[in-house]
CSV table of N, CA and C in Angstrom, one decimal:
chain,number,residue,atom,x,y,z
A,11,UNK,N,-13.6,-3.1,24.0
A,11,UNK,CA,-12.1,-3.1,23.5
A,11,UNK,C,-12.2,-3.8,22.2
A,12,UNK,N,-11.2,-2.8,21.4
A,12,UNK,CA,-11.1,-3.2,20.1
A,12,UNK,C,-10.4,-5.0,20.0
A,13,UNK,N,-10.8,-5.7,18.7
A,13,UNK,CA,-10.2,-7.1,18.9
A,13,UNK,C,-8.7,-7.1,18.6
A,14,UNK,N,-8.1,-6.0,18.2
A,14,UNK,CA,-6.7,-5.7,18.0
A,14,UNK,C,-5.9,-5.6,19.1
A,15,UNK,N,-6.6,-4.8,19.9
A,15,UNK,CA,-5.9,-4.7,21.5
A,15,UNK,C,-6.2,-5.9,22.1
A,16,UNK,N,-7.1,-6.8,21.9
A,16,UNK,CA,-7.1,-8.3,22.7
A,16,UNK,C,-5.9,-9.0,22.2
A,17,UNK,N,-5.6,-9.1,20.7
A,17,UNK,CA,-4.7,-9.7,20.4
A,17,UNK,C,-3.4,-9.6,21.0
A,18,UNK,N,-3.1,-8.1,21.3
A,18,UNK,CA,-1.8,-7.6,21.9
A,18,UNK,C,-1.7,-8.2,23.3
A,19,UNK,N,-2.9,-7.9,24.1
A,19,UNK,CA,-3.1,-8.3,25.5
A,19,UNK,C,-2.6,-9.8,25.8
A,20,UNK,N,-3.1,-10.6,24.8
A,20,UNK,CA,-2.9,-12.3,25.1
A,20,UNK,C,-1.5,-12.5,24.6
A,21,UNK,N,-1.3,-12.1,23.2
A,21,UNK,CA,0.2,-12.5,22.7
A,21,UNK,C,1.3,-12.1,23.3
A,22,UNK,N,1.4,-10.7,24.2
A,22,UNK,CA,2.3,-10.4,24.7
A,22,UNK,C,2.8,-11.3,26.2
A,23,UNK,N,1.9,-11.7,27.0
A,23,UNK,CA,2.7,-12.8,28.0
A,23,UNK,C,3.3,-13.9,27.2
A,24,UNK,N,2.6,-14.6,26.3
A,24,UNK,CA,2.9,-15.6,25.5
A,24,UNK,C,4.3,-15.5,24.8
A,25,UNK,N,4.6,-14.5,24.0
A,25,UNK,CA,5.7,-14.4,23.6
A,25,UNK,C,6.8,-13.8,25.0
A,26,UNK,N,6.6,-13.1,25.9
A,26,UNK,CA,7.6,-13.0,27.0
A,26,UNK,C,7.9,-14.1,27.7
A,27,UNK,N,7.0,-15.0,27.8
A,27,UNK,CA,7.3,-16.4,28.8
A,27,UNK,C,7.9,-17.6,28.0
A,28,UNK,N,7.0,-17.6,26.7
A,28,UNK,CA,7.3,-19.1,25.9
A,28,UNK,C,8.2,-18.9,24.3
A,29,UNK,N,7.5,-17.8,23.8
A,29,UNK,CA,8.3,-17.6,22.4
A,29,UNK,C,9.8,-16.9,22.6
A,30,UNK,N,9.7,-16.1,23.2
A,30,UNK,CA,11.2,-15.3,23.3
A,30,UNK,C,12.2,-16.2,23.8
A,31,UNK,N,12.1,-16.9,25.0
A,31,UNK,CA,13.1,-17.7,25.3
A,31,UNK,C,13.7,-18.9,24.5
A,32,UNK,N,12.7,-19.4,23.7
A,32,UNK,CA,12.9,-20.2,22.8
A,32,UNK,C,13.5,-19.4,21.5
A,33,UNK,N,13.2,-18.3,21.0
A,33,UNK,CA,13.8,-17.7,20.0
A,33,UNK,C,15.1,-17.2,20.4
A,34,UNK,N,15.6,-16.9,21.2
A,34,UNK,CA,17.0,-16.3,21.6
A,34,UNK,C,17.5,-17.7,21.2
A,35,UNK,N,17.6,-18.8,21.7
A,35,UNK,CA,18.2,-20.1,21.1
A,35,UNK,C,18.2,-20.4,19.9
A,36,UNK,N,17.1,-20.3,19.2
A,36,UNK,CA,16.9,-20.5,17.6
A,36,UNK,C,17.6,-19.4,16.8
A,37,UNK,N,17.8,-18.1,17.4
A,37,UNK,CA,18.6,-17.2,16.4
A,37,UNK,C,19.9,-17.5,16.1
A,38,UNK,N,20.4,-18.5,17.1
A,38,UNK,CA,21.9,-18.7,17.0
A,38,UNK,C,22.2,-19.4,15.6
A,39,UNK,N,21.0,-20.4,15.2
A,39,UNK,CA,20.9,-21.1,14.3
A,39,UNK,C,20.3,-20.5,12.7
A,40,UNK,N,19.5,-20.0,12.8
A,40,UNK,CA,18.8,-19.4,11.6
A,40,UNK,C,19.2,-18.0,11.4
A,41,UNK,N,19.4,-17.9,10.1
A,41,UNK,CA,20.0,-16.5,9.8
A,41,UNK,C,18.5,-15.5,9.4
A,42,UNK,N,17.3,-16.1,9.5
A,42,UNK,CA,16.3,-15.4,9.5
A,42,UNK,C,16.1,-14.7,10.8
A,43,UNK,N,16.5,-15.3,12.0
A,43,UNK,CA,16.1,-15.1,13.0
A,43,UNK,C,17.2,-14.4,13.7
A,44,UNK,N,16.9,-13.2,14.6
A,44,UNK,CA,18.0,-12.6,14.9
A,44,UNK,C,17.6,-12.2,16.4
A,45,UNK,N,18.5,-11.8,17.5
A,45,UNK,CA,18.4,-11.4,18.7
A,45,UNK,C,18.4,-9.6,18.7
A,46,UNK,N,17.6,-9.0,19.1
A,46,UNK,CA,17.8,-7.5,18.8
A,46,UNK,C,17.9,-7.0,20.6
A,47,UNK,N,19.1,-6.4,20.7
A,47,UNK,CA,19.6,-5.8,22.2
A,47,UNK,C,19.1,-4.6,22.2
A,48,UNK,N,18.5,-3.9,22.9
A,48,UNK,CA,17.9,-2.4,23.1
A,48,UNK,C,18.4,-2.4,24.3
A,49,UNK,N,18.3,-0.8,25.0
A,49,UNK,CA,18.3,-0.4,26.1
A,49,UNK,C,17.4,0.1,26.9
A,50,UNK,N,16.9,-0.8,28.1
A,50,UNK,CA,15.6,-0.4,28.7
A,50,UNK,C,15.6,1.2,28.9
A,51,UNK,N,14.4,1.8,28.6
A,51,UNK,CA,14.1,3.0,28.6
A,51,UNK,C,13.9,3.2,30.2
A,52,UNK,N,13.4,2.7,31.1
A,52,UNK,CA,13.4,2.9,32.3
A,52,UNK,C,14.2,2.0,33.0
A,53,UNK,N,14.7,1.1,33.1
A,53,UNK,CA,16.1,0.4,33.8
A,53,UNK,C,17.3,0.8,33.3
A,54,UNK,N,17.5,1.0,32.0
A,54,UNK,CA,18.8,1.2,31.7
A,54,UNK,C,19.7,-0.2,31.4
A,55,UNK,N,19.1,-1.3,31.4
A,55,UNK,CA,19.7,-2.5,31.5
A,55,UNK,C,19.4,-3.1,30.0
A,56,UNK,N,20.4,-3.9,29.3
A,56,UNK,CA,20.2,-4.3,28.2
A,56,UNK,C,18.7,-5.3,28.0
A,57,UNK,N,18.1,-5.3,27.1
A,57,UNK,CA,17.0,-6.0,27.0
A,57,UNK,C,17.0,-6.9,25.5
A,58,UNK,N,16.8,-8.1,25.7
A,58,UNK,CA,17.0,-9.1,24.6
A,58,UNK,C,15.8,-9.3,23.7
A,59,UNK,N,15.5,-9.1,22.4
A,59,UNK,CA,14.4,-9.6,21.9
A,59,UNK,C,14.5,-10.3,20.8
A,60,UNK,N,14.0,-11.7,20.5
A,60,UNK,CA,14.1,-12.4,19.1
A,60,UNK,C,13.4,-11.7,18.3
A,61,UNK,N,14.0,-11.5,17.1
A,61,UNK,CA,13.2,-10.6,16.0
A,61,UNK,C,13.4,-11.5,14.7
A,62,UNK,N,12.4,-11.5,13.7
A,62,UNK,CA,12.8,-12.0,12.4
A,62,UNK,C,12.8,-10.9,11.5
A,63,UNK,N,13.8,-11.3,10.4
A,63,UNK,CA,13.7,-9.9,9.3
A,63,UNK,C,14.6,-10.8,8.5
A,64,UNK,N,15.2,-9.8,7.6
A,64,UNK,CA,16.3,-10.0,6.6
A,64,UNK,C,17.6,-9.1,6.8
A,65,UNK,N,18.5,-9.7,6.5
A,65,UNK,CA,19.9,-8.8,6.5
A,65,UNK,C,20.0,-8.7,4.9
A,66,UNK,N,20.1,-7.3,4.3
A,66,UNK,CA,20.3,-6.8,3.3
A,66,UNK,C,21.6,-5.9,3.1
A,67,UNK,N,22.7,-6.6,2.7
A,67,UNK,CA,24.0,-5.5,2.8
A,67,UNK,C,24.3,-5.6,4.1
A,68,UNK,N,24.3,-4.2,4.6
A,68,UNK,CA,24.5,-3.8,6.3
A,68,UNK,C,23.4,-3.3,6.6
A,69,UNK,N,22.2,-3.9,6.2
A,69,UNK,CA,20.8,-3.1,6.7
A,69,UNK,C,20.2,-4.4,7.1
A,70,UNK,N,19.3,-4.4,8.3
A,70,UNK,CA,18.7,-5.6,8.7
A,70,UNK,C,17.2,-4.9,8.9
A,71,UNK,N,16.2,-5.6,8.0
A,71,UNK,CA,14.7,-5.2,7.9
A,71,UNK,C,14.0,-6.0,8.6
A,72,UNK,N,13.0,-5.4,9.3
A,72,UNK,CA,12.2,-6.3,10.2
A,72,UNK,C,10.8,-5.4,10.1
A,73,UNK,N,9.7,-5.9,10.7
A,73,UNK,CA,8.6,-5.3,11.0
A,73,UNK,C,7.9,-5.9,12.5
A,74,UNK,N,7.7,-4.8,13.1
A,74,UNK,CA,7.1,-4.9,14.7
A,74,UNK,C,5.6,-5.3,14.3
A,75,UNK,N,5.4,-6.4,14.9
A,75,UNK,CA,3.7,-6.7,14.9
A,75,UNK,C,2.7,-5.7,15.5
A,76,UNK,N,3.3,-5.1,16.7
A,76,UNK,CA,2.7,-4.2,17.4
A,76,UNK,C,2.9,-2.8,17.3
A,77,UNK,N,4.0,-2.2,16.6
A,77,UNK,CA,4.1,-1.1,16.1
A,77,UNK,C,4.9,-0.4,17.7
A,78,UNK,N,4.2,1.1,17.7
A,78,UNK,CA,5.0,1.3,18.9
A,78,UNK,C,4.7,1.0,20.1
A,79,UNK,N,3.6,0.2,20.0
A,79,UNK,CA,3.0,-0.3,21.6
A,79,UNK,C,4.2,-1.6,21.9
A,80,UNK,N,5.0,-2.1,20.9
A,80,UNK,CA,6.1,-2.9,21.3
A,80,UNK,C,7.1,-2.4,22.3
A,81,UNK,N,7.4,-3.2,23.4
A,81,UNK,CA,8.5,-2.7,24.4
A,81,UNK,C,9.6,-2.5,23.6
A,82,UNK,N,10.4,-3.2,22.7
A,82,UNK,CA,11.4,-3.0,22.1
A,82,UNK,C,11.4,-1.9,21.2
A,83,UNK,N,10.2,-1.4,20.5
A,83,UNK,CA,10.4,-0.3,19.9
A,83,UNK,C,10.2,0.8,20.8
A,84,UNK,N,9.4,0.8,21.8
A,84,UNK,CA,9.5,2.0,22.7
A,84,UNK,C,11.3,2.4,23.3
A,85,UNK,N,11.7,1.1,23.5
A,85,UNK,CA,13.1,1.0,23.9
A,85,UNK,C,14.0,1.7,23.0
A,86,UNK,N,13.8,1.2,21.4
A,86,UNK,CA,14.7,1.9,20.6
A,86,UNK,C,14.2,3.4,20.2
A,87,UNK,N,13.1,4.2,20.4
A,87,UNK,CA,12.7,5.2,20.5
A,87,UNK,C,13.5,6.2,21.2
A,88,UNK,N,13.7,5.3,22.4
A,88,UNK,CA,14.3,6.1,23.7
A,88,UNK,C,15.9,6.6,23.4
A,89,UNK,N,16.4,5.1,22.7
A,89,UNK,CA,17.8,5.4,22.4
A,89,UNK,C,17.8,4.1,21.2
A,90,UNK,N,18.3,4.7,20.0
A,90,UNK,CA,18.3,4.1,18.7
A,90,UNK,C,19.2,3.3,18.7
A,91,UNK,N,20.3,3.2,19.5
A,91,UNK,CA,21.7,2.5,19.3
A,91,UNK,C,21.2,1.2,20.0
A,92,UNK,N,21.7,0.1,19.1
A,92,UNK,CA,21.3,-1.1,19.4
A,92,UNK,C,22.2,-2.3,19.1
A,93,UNK,N,22.4,-3.4,19.5
A,93,UNK,CA,23.2,-4.7,19.0
A,93,UNK,C,22.1,-5.5,18.4
A,94,UNK,N,22.7,-6.3,17.6
A,94,UNK,CA,21.9,-7.4,16.8
A,94,UNK,C,22.6,-8.6,16.8
A,95,UNK,N,22.2,-9.8,17.0
A,95,UNK,CA,22.9,-11.1,17.2
A,95,UNK,C,22.5,-11.9,15.8
A,96,UNK,N,23.3,-11.9,14.9
A,96,UNK,CA,22.7,-13.0,13.7
A,96,UNK,C,23.8,-13.7,13.7
A,97,UNK,N,23.4,-15.0,13.6
A,97,UNK,CA,23.8,-16.6,13.6
A,97,UNK,C,25.3,-16.3,14.7
A,98,UNK,N,24.7,-16.0,15.9
A,98,UNK,CA,25.8,-16.1,17.1
A,98,UNK,C,26.6,-14.9,17.2
A,99,UNK,N,26.9,-13.8,16.1
A,99,UNK,CA,28.0,-13.1,16.3
A,99,UNK,C,26.9,-11.5,16.3
A,100,UNK,N,27.6,-10.8,17.4
A,100,UNK,CA,27.0,-9.6,18.0
A,100,UNK,C,27.3,-8.4,16.8
A,101,UNK,N,26.7,-7.4,16.5
A,101,UNK,CA,26.9,-6.4,15.5
A,101,UNK,C,26.2,-5.1,16.1
A,102,UNK,N,26.8,-4.0,16.2
A,102,UNK,CA,26.4,-3.0,16.7
A,102,UNK,C,25.7,-2.0,15.5
A,103,UNK,N,24.7,-1.4,15.8
A,103,UNK,CA,24.0,-0.5,14.8
A,103,UNK,C,23.1,0.6,15.2
A,104,UNK,N,22.3,1.4,14.4
A,104,UNK,CA,21.0,2.5,14.7
A,104,UNK,C,19.7,2.2,14.3
A,105,UNK,N,19.0,2.0,15.0
A,105,UNK,CA,17.6,1.5,14.6
A,105,UNK,C,17.0,2.8,14.0
A,106,UNK,N,16.3,2.8,12.9
A,106,UNK,CA,15.1,3.6,12.5
A,106,UNK,C,14.0,3.1,12.2
A,107,UNK,N,12.9,3.7,12.9
A,107,UNK,CA,11.5,3.6,12.6
A,107,UNK,C,11.0,4.1,11.3
A,108,UNK,N,10.7,3.3,9.9
A,108,UNK,CA,10.6,3.8,8.6
A,108,UNK,C,8.9,3.8,8.5
A,109,UNK,N,8.6,5.1,9.0
A,109,UNK,CA,6.9,5.3,9.0
A,109,UNK,C,6.3,5.4,7.7
A,110,UNK,N,7.2,5.8,6.5
A,110,UNK,CA,6.9,5.9,4.9
A,110,UNK,C,6.6,4.4,4.3
A,111,UNK,N,7.0,3.6,4.9
A,111,UNK,CA,7.2,2.2,4.6
A,111,UNK,C,6.1,1.4,4.6
A,112,UNK,N,5.7,0.6,3.7
A,112,UNK,CA,4.5,-0.1,3.6
A,112,UNK,C,4.8,-1.4,4.4
A,113,UNK,N,4.4,-1.9,5.7
A,113,UNK,CA,5.0,-2.8,6.2
A,113,UNK,C,4.2,-4.2,5.7
A,114,UNK,N,3.2,-4.2,5.0
A,114,UNK,CA,2.8,-5.3,4.9
A,114,UNK,C,3.3,-5.6,3.4
A,115,UNK,N,3.8,-4.6,2.5
A,115,UNK,CA,4.5,-5.0,1.4
A,115,UNK,C,5.9,-5.3,2.0
A,116,UNK,N,6.6,-4.9,2.9
A,116,UNK,CA,7.7,-5.3,3.6
A,116,UNK,C,7.9,-6.8,3.8
A,117,UNK,N,6.7,-7.3,4.7
A,117,UNK,CA,7.0,-8.6,4.9
A,117,UNK,C,6.9,-9.7,3.6
A,118,UNK,N,6.3,-9.4,2.6
A,118,UNK,CA,6.2,-9.9,1.5
A,118,UNK,C,7.9,-10.3,1.0
A,119,UNK,N,8.7,-9.5,1.5
A,119,UNK,CA,10.1,-9.5,1.2
A,119,UNK,C,11.1,-10.1,2.2
A,120,UNK,N,10.6,-10.5,3.3
A,120,UNK,CA,11.2,-10.8,4.5
A,120,UNK,C,10.7,-12.8,4.5
A,121,UNK,N,11.5,-13.2,5.3
A,121,UNK,CA,11.3,-14.7,5.5
A,121,UNK,C,9.7,-15.0,5.7
A,122,UNK,N,9.4,-16.3,5.0
A,122,UNK,CA,7.6,-16.2,4.7
A,122,UNK,C,7.3,-16.9,6.1
A,123,UNK,N,7.9,-17.7,6.8
A,123,UNK,CA,7.1,-18.0,8.3
A,123,UNK,C,7.1,-17.1,9.2
A,124,UNK,N,8.2,-16.4,9.6
A,124,UNK,CA,8.2,-15.3,10.2
A,124,UNK,C,7.0,-14.0,9.9
A,125,UNK,N,7.0,-13.8,8.4
A,125,UNK,CA,6.1,-13.0,8.0
A,125,UNK,C,4.6,-13.3,8.3
A,126,UNK,N,4.3,-14.7,8.2
A,126,UNK,CA,3.2,-15.1,8.3
A,126,UNK,C,2.6,-14.9,9.5
A,127,UNK,N,3.4,-15.3,10.5
A,127,UNK,CA,3.0,-15.1,12.3
A,127,UNK,C,3.0,-13.6,12.2
A,128,UNK,N,3.9,-12.7,12.0
A,128,UNK,CA,3.8,-11.2,12.2
A,128,UNK,C,2.3,-10.8,11.6
A,129,UNK,N,2.0,-11.0,10.3
A,129,UNK,CA,1.0,-10.8,9.8
A,129,UNK,C,-0.4,-11.1,10.5
A,130,UNK,N,-0.3,-12.3,10.9
A,130,UNK,CA,-1.5,-13.0,11.4
A,130,UNK,C,-2.0,-12.5,12.9
A,131,UNK,N,-0.8,-12.1,13.8
A,131,UNK,CA,-0.8,-12.0,15.0
A,131,UNK,C,-0.6,-10.4,15.1
A,132,UNK,N,-0.3,-9.8,14.4
A,132,UNK,CA,0.1,-8.4,14.5
A,132,UNK,C,-1.1,-7.5,14.0
A,133,UNK,N,-1.4,-6.4,14.9
A,133,UNK,CA,-2.5,-5.3,14.9
A,133,UNK,C,-1.9,-3.9,14.6
A,134,UNK,N,-0.8,-3.8,14.6
A,134,UNK,CA,-0.4,-2.4,14.0
A,134,UNK,C,1.0,-2.4,13.5
A,135,UNK,N,1.2,-2.9,12.4
A,135,UNK,CA,2.6,-3.1,11.8
A,135,UNK,C,3.6,-1.7,11.6
A,136,UNK,N,4.6,-2.2,11.6
A,136,UNK,CA,5.9,-1.0,11.8
A,136,UNK,C,7.0,-1.4,11.3
A,137,UNK,N,7.6,-0.9,10.0
A,137,UNK,CA,8.8,-1.2,9.7
A,137,UNK,C,10.0,-0.5,10.5
A,138,UNK,N,11.0,-1.4,10.8
A,138,UNK,CA,12.1,-1.0,11.4
A,138,UNK,C,13.4,-1.4,10.6
A,139,UNK,N,14.3,-0.4,10.2
A,139,UNK,CA,15.5,-0.5,9.7
A,139,UNK,C,16.6,-0.6,10.7
A,140,UNK,N,17.4,-1.3,10.6
A,140,UNK,CA,18.6,-1.5,11.6
A,140,UNK,C,20.1,-1.3,10.6
A,141,UNK,N,20.7,0.0,10.8
A,141,UNK,CA,21.7,0.1,9.8
A,141,UNK,C,22.9,-0.4,10.7
A,142,UNK,N,23.6,-1.3,10.4
A,142,UNK,CA,24.7,-2.3,11.1
A,142,UNK,C,25.8,-1.4,10.9
A,143,UNK,N,26.8,-1.2,11.9
A,143,UNK,CA,28.1,-0.9,11.4
A,143,UNK,C,29.0,-1.5,10.6
């Protein structure tokens, strides 16, 4: 098994049980943190995931550390209509995977702490753009 798959297998349960519950609370206070709500591709239920990125105009930019392996990315591929909570306010939008973008370069434009964690943990970086209504 390649080391990158090990990173994904180890970090996913930690994110799900520890980091995500804390991240959803922190997102209400920090402008760089947000909560992305997708529709579960199997269940049809809302799924909320804390994400880090930057709002530029009416576009929120972020980088997925595990690319298309991330559950929330699989959900937004199935249904690109999402909601994003920024500083406690929910907004609707459309998520777009930006294959032609350099995710490492994109991380340089995003908040440092989140970008550092994504860069260290990530094994399959992928840029995601959310066009807010």
